[in-house]
CSV table of C-alpha atoms in Angstrom, one decimal:
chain,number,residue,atom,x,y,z
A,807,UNK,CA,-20.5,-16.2,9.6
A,808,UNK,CA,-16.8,-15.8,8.8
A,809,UNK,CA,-16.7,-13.4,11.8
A,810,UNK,CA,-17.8,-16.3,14.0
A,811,UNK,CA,-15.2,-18.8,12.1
A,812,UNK,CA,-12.6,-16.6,12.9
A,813,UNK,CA,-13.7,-16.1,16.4
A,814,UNK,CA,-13.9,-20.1,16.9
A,815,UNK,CA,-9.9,-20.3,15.2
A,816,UNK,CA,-9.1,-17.5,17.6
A,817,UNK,CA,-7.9,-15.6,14.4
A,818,UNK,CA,-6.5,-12.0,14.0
A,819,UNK,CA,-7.2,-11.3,10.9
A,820,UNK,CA,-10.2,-11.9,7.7
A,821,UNK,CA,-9.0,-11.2,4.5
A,822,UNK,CA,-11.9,-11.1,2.0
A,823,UNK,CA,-12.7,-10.1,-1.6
A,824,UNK,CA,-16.1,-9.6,-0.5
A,825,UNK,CA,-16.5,-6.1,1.6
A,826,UNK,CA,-19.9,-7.2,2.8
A,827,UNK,CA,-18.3,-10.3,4.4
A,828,UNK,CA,-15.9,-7.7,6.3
A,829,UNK,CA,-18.2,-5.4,7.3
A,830,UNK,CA,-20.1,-7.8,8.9
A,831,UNK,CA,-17.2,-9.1,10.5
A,832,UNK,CA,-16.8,-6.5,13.6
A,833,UNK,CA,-14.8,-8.8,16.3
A,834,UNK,CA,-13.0,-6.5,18.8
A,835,UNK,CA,-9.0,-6.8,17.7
A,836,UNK,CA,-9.9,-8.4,14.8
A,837,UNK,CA,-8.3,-7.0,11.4
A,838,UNK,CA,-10.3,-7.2,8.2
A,839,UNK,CA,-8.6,-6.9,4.6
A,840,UNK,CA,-10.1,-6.6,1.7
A,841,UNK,CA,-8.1,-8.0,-1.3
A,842,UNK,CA,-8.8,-7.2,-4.8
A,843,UNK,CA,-6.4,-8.5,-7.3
A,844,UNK,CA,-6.1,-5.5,-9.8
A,845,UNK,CA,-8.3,-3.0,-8.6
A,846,UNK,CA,-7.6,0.3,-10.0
A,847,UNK,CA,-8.1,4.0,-7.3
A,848,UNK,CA,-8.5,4.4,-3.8
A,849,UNK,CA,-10.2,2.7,-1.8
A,850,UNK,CA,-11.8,4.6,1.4
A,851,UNK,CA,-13.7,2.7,4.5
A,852,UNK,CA,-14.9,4.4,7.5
A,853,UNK,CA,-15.0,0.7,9.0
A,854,UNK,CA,-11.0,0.2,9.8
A,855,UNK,CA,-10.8,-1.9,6.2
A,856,UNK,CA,-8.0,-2.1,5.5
A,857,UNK,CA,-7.4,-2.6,1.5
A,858,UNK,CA,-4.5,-5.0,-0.6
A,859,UNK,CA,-4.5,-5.1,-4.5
A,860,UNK,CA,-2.2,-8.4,-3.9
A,861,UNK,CA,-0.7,-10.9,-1.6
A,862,UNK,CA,2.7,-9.1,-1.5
A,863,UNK,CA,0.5,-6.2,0.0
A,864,UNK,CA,-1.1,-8.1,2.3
A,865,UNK,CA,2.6,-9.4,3.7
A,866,UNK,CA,3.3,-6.5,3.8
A,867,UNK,CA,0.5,-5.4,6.0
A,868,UNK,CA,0.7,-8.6,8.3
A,869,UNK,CA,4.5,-7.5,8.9
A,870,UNK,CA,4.0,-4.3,9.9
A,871,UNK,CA,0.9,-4.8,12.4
A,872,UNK,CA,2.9,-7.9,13.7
């Protein structure tokens, strides 16, 4: 699983365009992203998702949780 990839990398953070891969994803400290080039609305998660509509975004994210 990618959970499991990013456990074995020691990773912080999955960034996805799939939300089933990040909802399966539930490591500890681990930060999921969903990225979706485009999308129009809100988007609401009850899973700590957090959601980008493009890489600047997700910069932007990365900065600010350090």
């Amino acid at each position: 699983s990618k959970a499991a990839v990013c456990s074995a990398l020691d990773a912080g953070i999955l960034i996805d365009d799939d939300l089933r891969h990040l909802r399966d994803a539930k490591a500890g400290r681990l930060v999921r992203v969903l990225l979706q080039h485009g999308r129009e609305g809100q988007f609401h998660s009850r899973q700590d998702i957090s959601f980008c509509r493009n890489w600047g975004d997700v910069l932007q994210l990365v900065e600010r949780i350090g």
